[in-house]
Structures are given as structure tokens and as C-alpha cells.
Amino acid sequence: MDAGYDPLFLGAAAPLPAGAAGTVRLAYPRFTVALDPDRRLAAVTAVNIDGATLRDLPRTGDWEFDARVPTAQQAGPEIYARNDLDRGHLVRRRDPGWGDPVTARIATEATFRYPNAAPQASGFNQSKELWLGLEDHVLEYADATDQRLSVFTAPVLADDDPPYRGIRIPLRFWKIAAWLSPAGLAAAGFILDQSDLIDTRTGAVTPPPLGGFRTFQVPVQRIAEVTGLDVGTLTDADVLGSQGVTAARPLEDPQDIVL
């Protein structure tokens, strides 16, 4: 059952981004997490989504350590206690929840493993809702083809991330969505910046100000540069590159997204 991410799921190769040294690959139903044991957070996650058979399942599952990895290498519950940090799903709960009901439920519950979590400032505003809804928007666009997506998400594990309770809290997160268009493999890259929400100097996390989350559509190559990852064919498939766009685009509304 824990076959992990399938790089040929789209019908065109979309390999798991590589290059994060020392990571531990953990396969789950329909998704894979490459855990950085030193940072205790994921360097890469990848999930296959079949939009045609997605199920709207009730939320079930509790956050647990992955028994395959020492707990000291996972950012566990102590990171999220008594503060304004959320356990942010990297692979979203609903993403692997497709196909027959039993398999779909097993897959969604598997997303509640600490290697698939990363600390994100709590609270919702337009920008964060846009971040969480990016895959839905791309999935709707992909409806014209076979409704399949491969999505890669992780924090940017920067050297200057602020220390907090034995880890360093990422200030930025990235996402690449890939799908098969009539012209071949297509991809779009995004970065969420939560820098304005995180201040750990006092041992606390600042409450989220209005508009604190900033979401950008960026060239896929830019994600490769800030993460040090090899994103392979996803750079050539970038929809921004095909339109000659080389700069980050701030997003305020789903209609701002270039697909």
C-alpha cells in the first residue's frame, strides 16, 4: 500500500526533485516525503492526485510520529504546544484521498505523520486561503485533460531560519504543481512567505497581522535556486517560462495565476 509517489503518474515523467543531501525517503500511500533529519522537517514532498476520483471524506486521523525514523529526527508535538503555530500539512489531507473508499481513507490518514508537517503561523486571511487553494485552482484548469496532478511542496530550509525549541522555523514554503496539458507536461511554481508572522526572539510567535501571508507565482527555476534542488523536467515545463515571464508575480486572487 505504501508505494509512494509515482513519477510516471501523469503519463510524462515528473521525477521527485533531488539534491537534498542526507534525506530519508519515506513512502506513504500515493505520496513520498524526503525528510531532512538534521532540520527535522521535509526537504521535499510529492503526491499524485486523481481529480476524477477524489473523495470528500470527513477528517479522520491523529498526528503521530513515523516509527521508521527516530523521534529525535522529527519535529513533534512539542514544537506546536502553547503558541500560534499550526501543524501545516505539506501533502494536503485530501490530496491522496481518491479511488475506492477504503484506500482513500487510509491514504488521507497517512498524511497525519510528523514528517509531513511543518510549522506555519496560524490564522487564515486571503493570501493563505489562496495558498491552500492553489491545487484546487490548478486542478480545475487541468479538468480539460485527464484531471491528474503531481504536486511537490516543502519549506525552504534556509540557513538563516530563526531557531525555536530545537528546530529552525522556515519562513518560506514552495509548491510546484504539474499536469499533462495538450502540449505536454506543464508546471507552475509558487512561494508562500510568512516572514512577517514569525518572530521567535522572545520565545513566542507573533500573532498573524492582516495580510501577513504573501503568495507569489514564481519561475520554477527560482524554486530550484532557493532550495538547491534539481527539479528536472519541471523547469522546461514551466508555464511562466513559455510566456517569457521571468519575475515573481504577487497573487491576490486566483485569477492572477498564469496557467
PDB file of C-alpha atoms in Angstrom:
ATOM      1  CA  MET A   1       0.000   0.000   0.000  1.00  0.00           C
ATOM      2  CA  ASP A   2       2.839   2.425   0.837  1.00  0.00           C
ATOM      3  CA  ALA A   3       4.054   2.565  -2.755  1.00  0.00           C
ATOM      4  CA  GLY A   4       4.824   6.259  -2.534  1.00  0.00           C
ATOM      5  CA  TYR A   5       4.898   8.878  -5.259  1.00  0.00           C
ATOM      6  CA  ASP A   6       4.728   7.641  -8.868  1.00  0.00           C
ATOM      7  CA  PRO A   7       6.841   9.824 -11.204  1.00  0.00           C
ATOM      8  CA  LEU A   8       5.015   8.460 -14.286  1.00  0.00           C
ATOM      9  CA  PHE A   9       1.521   9.087 -12.913  1.00  0.00           C
ATOM     10  CA  LEU A  10       0.826  11.879 -15.414  1.00  0.00           C
ATOM     11  CA  GLY A  11       1.897   9.882 -18.443  1.00  0.00           C
ATOM     12  CA  ALA A  12       5.013  12.060 -18.734  1.00  0.00           C
ATOM     13  CA  ALA A  13       7.985  11.836 -16.392  1.00  0.00           C
ATOM     14  CA  ALA A  14       7.852  14.202 -13.396  1.00  0.00           C
ATOM     15  CA  PRO A  15      10.573  12.879 -11.062  1.00  0.00           C
ATOM     16  CA  LEU A  16      10.796  13.694  -7.376  1.00  0.00           C
ATOM     17  CA  PRO A  17      13.079  16.756  -7.063  1.00  0.00           C
ATOM     18  CA  ALA A  18      16.501  15.594  -5.957  1.00  0.00           C
ATOM     19  CA  GLY A  19      19.660  17.033  -4.477  1.00  0.00           C
ATOM     20  CA  ALA A  20      18.834  17.357  -0.779  1.00  0.00           C
ATOM     21  CA  ALA A  21      21.802  15.574   0.798  1.00  0.00           C
ATOM     22  CA  GLY A  22      21.214  13.149   3.642  1.00  0.00           C
ATOM     23  CA  THR A  23      17.439  12.992   3.354  1.00  0.00           C
ATOM     24  CA  VAL A  24      15.438   9.919   4.302  1.00  0.00           C
ATOM     25  CA  ARG A  25      12.754   8.926   1.805  1.00  0.00           C
ATOM     26  CA  LEU A  26       9.511   7.801   3.395  1.00  0.00           C
ATOM     27  CA  ALA A  27       6.883   6.227   1.151  1.00  0.00           C
ATOM     28  CA  TYR A  28       3.209   6.537   2.052  1.00  0.00           C
ATOM     29  CA  PRO A  29       0.058   5.710   0.072  1.00  0.00           C
ATOM     30  CA  ARG A  30       0.360   7.834  -3.097  1.00  0.00           C
ATOM     31  CA  PHE A  31       2.914  10.248  -1.681  1.00  0.00           C
ATOM     32  CA  THR A  32       6.537  10.430  -0.585  1.00  0.00           C
ATOM     33  CA  VAL A  33       8.308  12.601   1.973  1.00  0.00           C
ATOM     34  CA  ALA A  34      12.059  13.240   1.798  1.00  0.00           C
ATOM     35  CA  LEU A  35      12.866  14.092   5.421  1.00  0.00           C
ATOM     36  CA  ASP A  36      15.908  16.160   6.378  1.00  0.00           C
ATOM     37  CA  PRO A  37      16.853  14.537   9.723  1.00  0.00           C
ATOM     38  CA  ASP A  38      19.088  17.447  10.743  1.00  0.00           C
ATOM     39  CA  ARG A  39      16.351  20.051  10.235  1.00  0.00           C
ATOM     40  CA  ARG A  40      13.683  17.527  11.373  1.00  0.00           C
ATOM     41  CA  LEU A  41      11.483  18.752   8.522  1.00  0.00           C
ATOM     42  CA  ALA A  42      10.753  17.664   4.969  1.00  0.00           C
ATOM     43  CA  ALA A  43      13.032  18.903   2.202  1.00  0.00           C
ATOM     44  CA  VAL A  44      10.606  17.611  -0.444  1.00  0.00           C
ATOM     45  CA  THR A  45       7.155  16.056  -0.568  1.00  0.00           C
ATOM     46  CA  ALA A  46       5.441  14.689  -3.671  1.00  0.00           C
ATOM     47  CA  VAL A  47       1.878  13.440  -4.150  1.00  0.00           C
ATOM     48  CA  ASN A  48      -0.207  12.045  -7.001  1.00  0.00           C
ATOM     49  CA  ILE A  49      -3.763  13.369  -7.268  1.00  0.00           C
ATOM     50  CA  ASP A  50      -6.507  11.880  -9.447  1.00  0.00           C
ATOM     51  CA  GLY A  51      -9.083  14.655  -9.556  1.00  0.00           C
ATOM     52  CA  ALA A  52     -11.605  12.480 -11.374  1.00  0.00           C
ATOM     53  CA  THR A  53     -11.951  10.126  -8.387  1.00  0.00           C
ATOM     54  CA  LEU A  54     -11.238  12.448  -5.422  1.00  0.00           C
ATOM     55  CA  ARG A  55     -13.472  11.737  -2.425  1.00  0.00           C
ATOM     56  CA  ASP A  56     -14.829  14.255   0.054  1.00  0.00           C
ATOM     57  CA  LEU A  57     -14.054  12.301   3.206  1.00  0.00           C
ATOM     58  CA  PRO A  58     -14.598  13.501   6.783  1.00  0.00           C
ATOM     59  CA  ARG A  59     -11.436  14.426   8.633  1.00  0.00           C
ATOM     60  CA  THR A  60     -10.064  11.419  10.496  1.00  0.00           C
ATOM     61  CA  GLY A  61      -6.618  10.671  11.851  1.00  0.00           C
ATOM     62  CA  ASP A  62      -4.352  11.967  14.599  1.00  0.00           C
ATOM     63  CA  TRP A  63      -0.827  13.304  14.314  1.00  0.00           C
ATOM     64  CA  GLU A  64       1.756  10.598  15.019  1.00  0.00           C
ATOM     65  CA  PHE A  65       5.490  10.059  14.713  1.00  0.00           C
ATOM     66  CA  ASP A  66       6.662   7.847  11.861  1.00  0.00           C
ATOM     67  CA  ALA A  67       8.069   4.720  13.508  1.00  0.00           C
ATOM     68  CA  ARG A  68      10.606   4.272  10.697  1.00  0.00           C
ATOM     69  CA  VAL A  69      12.547   7.349  11.818  1.00  0.00           C
ATOM     70  CA  PRO A  70      13.883   8.220  15.295  1.00  0.00           C
ATOM     71  CA  THR A  71      11.579  10.699  17.022  1.00  0.00           C
ATOM     72  CA  ALA A  72      14.576  12.995  17.581  1.00  0.00           C
ATOM     73  CA  GLN A  73      14.683  13.494  13.802  1.00  0.00           C
ATOM     74  CA  GLN A  74      11.049  14.613  13.583  1.00  0.00           C
ATOM     75  CA  ALA A  75       9.541  17.949  14.626  1.00  0.00           C
ATOM     76  CA  GLY A  76       6.959  16.590  17.033  1.00  0.00           C
ATOM     77  CA  PRO A  77       4.143  17.954  19.195  1.00  0.00           C
ATOM     78  CA  GLU A  78       6.433  19.996  21.457  1.00  0.00           C
ATOM     79  CA  ILE A  79       7.041  22.414  18.574  1.00  0.00           C
ATOM     80  CA  TYR A  80       3.344  23.286  18.346  1.00  0.00           C
ATOM     81  CA  ALA A  81       2.329  23.462  22.012  1.00  0.00           C
ATOM     82  CA  ARG A  82       1.202  26.741  23.618  1.00  0.00           C
ATOM     83  CA  ASN A  83       1.875  29.017  20.651  1.00  0.00           C
ATOM     84  CA  ASP A  84       0.347  30.281  17.414  1.00  0.00           C
ATOM     85  CA  LEU A  85       1.946  27.645  15.208  1.00  0.00           C
ATOM     86  CA  ASP A  86      -0.127  25.184  13.215  1.00  0.00           C
ATOM     87  CA  ARG A  87       0.901  21.727  12.127  1.00  0.00           C
ATOM     88  CA  GLY A  88       0.800  22.620   8.465  1.00  0.00           C
ATOM     89  CA  HIS A  89       0.130  19.643   6.203  1.00  0.00           C
ATOM     90  CA  LEU A  90       2.648  19.639   3.350  1.00  0.00           C
ATOM     91  CA  VAL A  91       0.830  16.934   1.420  1.00  0.00           C
ATOM     92  CA  ARG A  92      -2.736  18.061   1.994  1.00  0.00           C
ATOM     93  CA  ARG A  93      -5.042  15.634   3.770  1.00  0.00           C
ATOM     94  CA  ARG A  94      -7.417  15.340   0.817  1.00  0.00           C
ATOM     95  CA  ASP A  95      -4.819  15.032  -1.960  1.00  0.00           C
ATOM     96  CA  PRO A  96      -4.177  11.244  -1.825  1.00  0.00           C
ATOM     97  CA  GLY A  97      -7.813  10.544  -0.914  1.00  0.00           C
ATOM     98  CA  TRP A  98      -9.052   9.201  -4.222  1.00  0.00           C
ATOM     99  CA  GLY A  99     -10.233   5.899  -5.633  1.00  0.00           C
ATOM    100  CA  ASP A 100     -12.085   3.299  -3.599  1.00  0.00           C
ATOM    101  CA  PRO A 101     -13.281   4.480  -0.156  1.00  0.00           C
ATOM    102  CA  VAL A 102     -11.093   2.202   1.958  1.00  0.00           C
ATOM    103  CA  THR A 103      -7.872   3.046   0.131  1.00  0.00           C
ATOM    104  CA  ALA A 104      -8.765   6.732   0.052  1.00  0.00           C
ATOM    105  CA  ARG A 105      -9.279   6.847   3.827  1.00  0.00           C
ATOM    106  CA  ILE A 106      -6.033   5.007   4.542  1.00  0.00           C
ATOM    107  CA  ALA A 107      -4.191   7.476   2.328  1.00  0.00           C
ATOM    108  CA  THR A 108      -5.703  10.583   3.930  1.00  0.00           C
ATOM    109  CA  GLU A 109      -4.959   9.320   7.431  1.00  0.00           C
ATOM    110  CA  ALA A 110      -1.343   8.657   6.424  1.00  0.00           C
ATOM    111  CA  THR A 111      -0.871  12.416   5.908  1.00  0.00           C
ATOM    112  CA  PHE A 112      -1.014  12.819   9.722  1.00  0.00           C
ATOM    113  CA  ARG A 113       2.649  11.902  10.235  1.00  0.00           C
ATOM    114  CA  TYR A 114       5.065  14.439  11.650  1.00  0.00           C
ATOM    115  CA  PRO A 115       7.479  14.213   8.683  1.00  0.00           C
ATOM    116  CA  ASN A 116       4.570  15.620   6.634  1.00  0.00           C
ATOM    117  CA  ALA A 117       4.069  18.592   8.973  1.00  0.00           C
ATOM    118  CA  ALA A 118       5.814  21.945   9.099  1.00  0.00           C
ATOM    119  CA  PRO A 119       5.242  24.913  11.433  1.00  0.00           C
ATOM    120  CA  GLN A 120       3.096  27.597   9.873  1.00  0.00           C
ATOM    121  CA  ALA A 121       1.721  30.709  11.526  1.00  0.00           C
ATOM    122  CA  SER A 122      -1.906  30.134  12.457  1.00  0.00           C
ATOM    123  CA  GLY A 123      -4.877  32.095  11.206  1.00  0.00           C
ATOM    124  CA  PHE A 124      -6.402  32.498   7.789  1.00  0.00           C
ATOM    125  CA  ASN A 125      -6.589  35.508   5.529  1.00  0.00           C
ATOM    126  CA  GLN A 126      -6.960  35.916   1.814  1.00  0.00           C
ATOM    127  CA  SER A 127      -3.351  35.152   0.993  1.00  0.00           C
ATOM    128  CA  LYS A 128      -3.170  31.920   2.989  1.00  0.00           C
ATOM    129  CA  GLU A 129      -6.515  30.777   1.665  1.00  0.00           C
ATOM    130  CA  LEU A 130      -5.103  31.366  -1.794  1.00  0.00           C
ATOM    131  CA  TRP A 131      -2.026  29.272  -0.927  1.00  0.00           C
ATOM    132  CA  LEU A 132      -4.180  26.393   0.303  1.00  0.00           C
ATOM    133  CA  GLY A 133      -6.444  26.662  -2.732  1.00  0.00           C
ATOM    134  CA  LEU A 134      -3.737  26.708  -5.387  1.00  0.00           C
ATOM    135  CA  GLU A 135      -4.054  22.998  -6.118  1.00  0.00           C
ATOM    136  CA  ASP A 136      -7.830  23.271  -6.435  1.00  0.00           C
ATOM    137  CA  HIS A 137      -7.414  26.092  -8.930  1.00  0.00           C
ATOM    138  CA  VAL A 138      -4.857  24.179 -10.991  1.00  0.00           C
ATOM    139  CA  LEU A 139      -6.980  21.029 -10.772  1.00  0.00           C
ATOM    140  CA  GLU A 140      -9.947  22.909 -12.234  1.00  0.00           C
ATOM    141  CA  TYR A 141      -7.720  24.093 -15.051  1.00  0.00           C
ATOM    142  CA  ALA A 142      -6.493  20.548 -15.656  1.00  0.00           C
ATOM    143  CA  ASP A 143     -10.112  19.391 -15.953  1.00  0.00           C
ATOM    144  CA  ALA A 144      -9.771  19.896 -19.703  1.00  0.00           C
ATOM    145  CA  THR A 145      -7.301  16.990 -19.781  1.00  0.00           C
ATOM    146  CA  ASP A 146      -7.282  13.932 -17.521  1.00  0.00           C
ATOM    147  CA  GLN A 147      -7.664  15.683 -14.140  1.00  0.00           C
ATOM    148  CA  ARG A 148      -4.409  14.359 -12.779  1.00  0.00           C
ATOM    149  CA  LEU A 149      -1.820  16.372 -10.879  1.00  0.00           C
ATOM    150  CA  SER A 150       1.542  15.725  -9.330  1.00  0.00           C
ATOM    151  CA  VAL A 151       2.286  18.261  -6.597  1.00  0.00           C
ATOM    152  CA  PHE A 152       5.572  18.969  -4.839  1.00  0.00           C
ATOM    153  CA  THR A 153       5.612  21.018  -1.620  1.00  0.00           C
ATOM    154  CA  ALA A 154       8.089  21.747   1.175  1.00  0.00           C
ATOM    155  CA  PRO A 155       9.553  24.509   3.294  1.00  0.00           C
ATOM    156  CA  VAL A 156      12.575  26.413   2.060  1.00  0.00           C
ATOM    157  CA  LEU A 157      15.164  25.144   4.560  1.00  0.00           C
ATOM    158  CA  ALA A 158      17.339  28.251   4.765  1.00  0.00           C
ATOM    159  CA  ASP A 159      20.406  28.628   6.962  1.00  0.00           C
ATOM    160  CA  ASP A 160      19.062  31.852   8.495  1.00  0.00           C
ATOM    161  CA  ASP A 161      15.667  30.488   9.567  1.00  0.00           C
ATOM    162  CA  PRO A 162      15.051  31.562  13.196  1.00  0.00           C
ATOM    163  CA  PRO A 163      15.721  28.997  15.963  1.00  0.00           C
ATOM    164  CA  TYR A 164      12.821  27.830  18.097  1.00  0.00           C
ATOM    165  CA  ARG A 165      12.520  24.878  20.501  1.00  0.00           C
ATOM    166  CA  GLY A 166      15.338  22.916  18.955  1.00  0.00           C
ATOM    167  CA  ILE A 167      14.454  23.496  15.300  1.00  0.00           C
ATOM    168  CA  ARG A 168      14.630  26.411  12.876  1.00  0.00           C
ATOM    169  CA  ILE A 169      11.264  27.659  11.658  1.00  0.00           C
ATOM    170  CA  PRO A 170      11.021  28.038   7.872  1.00  0.00           C
ATOM    171  CA  LEU A 171       9.999  31.490   6.698  1.00  0.00           C
ATOM    172  CA  ARG A 172       9.087  30.419   3.180  1.00  0.00           C
ATOM    173  CA  PHE A 173       7.313  27.461   1.582  1.00  0.00           C
ATOM    174  CA  TRP A 174       7.296  26.377  -2.037  1.00  0.00           C
ATOM    175  CA  LYS A 175       4.928  24.404  -4.226  1.00  0.00           C
ATOM    176  CA  ILE A 176       5.132  23.113  -7.784  1.00  0.00           C
ATOM    177  CA  ALA A 177       2.032  21.698  -9.476  1.00  0.00           C
ATOM    178  CA  ALA A 178       2.494  19.619 -12.634  1.00  0.00           C
ATOM    179  CA  TRP A 179      -0.085  18.295 -15.061  1.00  0.00           C
ATOM    180  CA  LEU A 180      -0.346  16.975 -18.604  1.00  0.00           C
ATOM    181  CA  SER A 181      -1.631  19.609 -20.995  1.00  0.00           C
ATOM    182  CA  PRO A 182      -2.486  19.029 -24.670  1.00  0.00           C
ATOM    183  CA  ALA A 183       1.010  20.359 -25.428  1.00  0.00           C
ATOM    184  CA  GLY A 184       2.738  18.026 -22.945  1.00  0.00           C
ATOM    185  CA  LEU A 185       3.984  18.349 -19.385  1.00  0.00           C
ATOM    186  CA  ALA A 186       3.137  21.706 -17.763  1.00  0.00           C
ATOM    187  CA  ALA A 187       4.125  23.083 -14.365  1.00  0.00           C
ATOM    188  CA  ALA A 188       3.565  26.138 -12.195  1.00  0.00           C
ATOM    189  CA  GLY A 189       5.624  27.226  -9.191  1.00  0.00           C
ATOM    190  CA  PHE A 190       4.602  29.180  -6.095  1.00  0.00           C
ATOM    191  CA  ILE A 191       6.202  30.538  -2.923  1.00  0.00           C
ATOM    192  CA  LEU A 192       4.470  31.498   0.336  1.00  0.00           C
ATOM    193  CA  ASP A 193       6.362  33.967   2.523  1.00  0.00           C
ATOM    194  CA  GLN A 194       5.413  34.065   6.212  1.00  0.00           C
ATOM    195  CA  SER A 195       8.419  36.152   7.327  1.00  0.00           C
ATOM    196  CA  ASP A 196       6.220  38.915   8.734  1.00  0.00           C
ATOM    197  CA  LEU A 197       4.455  36.430  11.034  1.00  0.00           C
ATOM    198  CA  ILE A 198       7.422  34.797  12.705  1.00  0.00           C
ATOM    199  CA  ASP A 199       9.445  36.408  15.493  1.00  0.00           C
ATOM    200  CA  THR A 200      10.969  33.878  17.863  1.00  0.00           C
ATOM    201  CA  ARG A 201      13.301  36.226  19.735  1.00  0.00           C
ATOM    202  CA  THR A 202      11.030  36.258  22.781  1.00  0.00           C
ATOM    203  CA  GLY A 203      10.358  32.517  22.620  1.00  0.00           C
ATOM    204  CA  ALA A 204       6.899  33.148  21.179  1.00  0.00           C
ATOM    205  CA  VAL A 205       5.343  33.519  17.767  1.00  0.00           C
ATOM    206  CA  THR A 206       3.768  36.793  16.765  1.00  0.00           C
ATOM    207  CA  PRO A 207       0.011  36.712  16.098  1.00  0.00           C
ATOM    208  CA  PRO A 208      -0.737  36.946  12.371  1.00  0.00           C
ATOM    209  CA  PRO A 209      -1.372  40.500  11.164  1.00  0.00           C
ATOM    210  CA  LEU A 210      -3.878  41.101   8.402  1.00  0.00           C
ATOM    211  CA  GLY A 211      -2.190  40.441   5.090  1.00  0.00           C
ATOM    212  CA  GLY A 212       0.839  38.860   6.713  1.00  0.00           C
ATOM    213  CA  PHE A 213       0.959  35.935   4.314  1.00  0.00           C
ATOM    214  CA  ARG A 214       2.318  36.725   0.874  1.00  0.00           C
ATOM    215  CA  THR A 215       1.898  34.323  -2.018  1.00  0.00           C
ATOM    216  CA  PHE A 216       3.773  34.562  -5.314  1.00  0.00           C
ATOM    217  CA  GLN A 217       3.814  32.666  -8.560  1.00  0.00           C
ATOM    218  CA  VAL A 218       7.475  32.277  -9.443  1.00  0.00           C
ATOM    219  CA  PRO A 219       9.546  30.656 -12.194  1.00  0.00           C
ATOM    220  CA  VAL A 220      10.182  27.014 -11.318  1.00  0.00           C
ATOM    221  CA  GLN A 221      13.878  27.701 -11.795  1.00  0.00           C
ATOM    222  CA  ARG A 222      13.688  30.198  -8.929  1.00  0.00           C
ATOM    223  CA  ILE A 223      12.486  27.406  -6.616  1.00  0.00           C
ATOM    224  CA  ALA A 224      15.440  25.287  -7.704  1.00  0.00           C
ATOM    225  CA  GLU A 225      17.779  28.167  -6.856  1.00  0.00           C
ATOM    226  CA  VAL A 226      16.445  28.900  -3.367  1.00  0.00           C
ATOM    227  CA  THR A 227      16.181  25.228  -2.367  1.00  0.00           C
ATOM    228  CA  GLY A 228      19.243  23.810  -4.101  1.00  0.00           C
ATOM    229  CA  LEU A 229      17.076  21.039  -5.554  1.00  0.00           C
ATOM    230  CA  ASP A 230      17.242  19.547  -9.031  1.00  0.00           C
ATOM    231  CA  VAL A 231      13.685  19.868 -10.349  1.00  0.00           C
ATOM    232  CA  GLY A 232      14.499  18.111 -13.617  1.00  0.00           C
ATOM    233  CA  THR A 233      11.972  18.445 -16.422  1.00  0.00           C
ATOM    234  CA  LEU A 234       9.751  20.750 -14.385  1.00  0.00           C
ATOM    235  CA  THR A 235      11.864  23.774 -15.341  1.00  0.00           C
ATOM    236  CA  ASP A 236      11.306  23.213 -19.063  1.00  0.00           C
ATOM    237  CA  ALA A 237       7.592  22.609 -18.410  1.00  0.00           C
ATOM    238  CA  ASP A 238       7.123  25.929 -16.571  1.00  0.00           C
ATOM    239  CA  VAL A 239       4.134  27.861 -17.914  1.00  0.00           C
ATOM    240  CA  LEU A 240       5.761  31.170 -16.932  1.00  0.00           C
ATOM    241  CA  GLY A 241       8.841  30.371 -18.988  1.00  0.00           C
ATOM    242  CA  SER A 242       6.734  29.522 -22.012  1.00  0.00           C
ATOM    243  CA  GLN A 243       5.238  33.025 -21.794  1.00  0.00           C
ATOM    244  CA  GLY A 244       8.555  34.758 -21.259  1.00  0.00           C
ATOM    245  CA  VAL A 245       7.826  35.702 -17.627  1.00  0.00           C
ATOM    246  CA  THR A 246      10.999  35.760 -15.513  1.00  0.00           C
ATOM    247  CA  ALA A 247       9.909  37.673 -12.388  1.00  0.00           C
ATOM    248  CA  ALA A 248       7.827  36.664  -9.364  1.00  0.00           C
ATOM    249  CA  ARG A 249       4.156  37.606  -9.591  1.00  0.00           C
ATOM    250  CA  PRO A 250       2.353  38.568  -6.352  1.00  0.00           C
ATOM    251  CA  LEU A 251      -1.038  36.859  -6.113  1.00  0.00           C
ATOM    252  CA  GLU A 252      -4.122  38.482  -4.624  1.00  0.00           C
ATOM    253  CA  ASP A 253      -6.769  36.419  -6.401  1.00  0.00           C
ATOM    254  CA  PRO A 254      -6.839  33.061  -8.219  1.00  0.00           C
ATOM    255  CA  GLN A 255      -7.393  34.944 -11.456  1.00  0.00           C
ATOM    256  CA  ASP A 256      -3.860  36.333 -11.094  1.00  0.00           C
ATOM    257  CA  ILE A 257      -2.388  32.855 -11.605  1.00  0.00           C
ATOM    258  CA  VAL A 258      -0.812  32.222 -15.002  1.00  0.00           C
ATOM    259  CA  LEU A 259      -1.640  28.739 -16.321  1.00  0.00           C
TER     260      LEU A 259
END
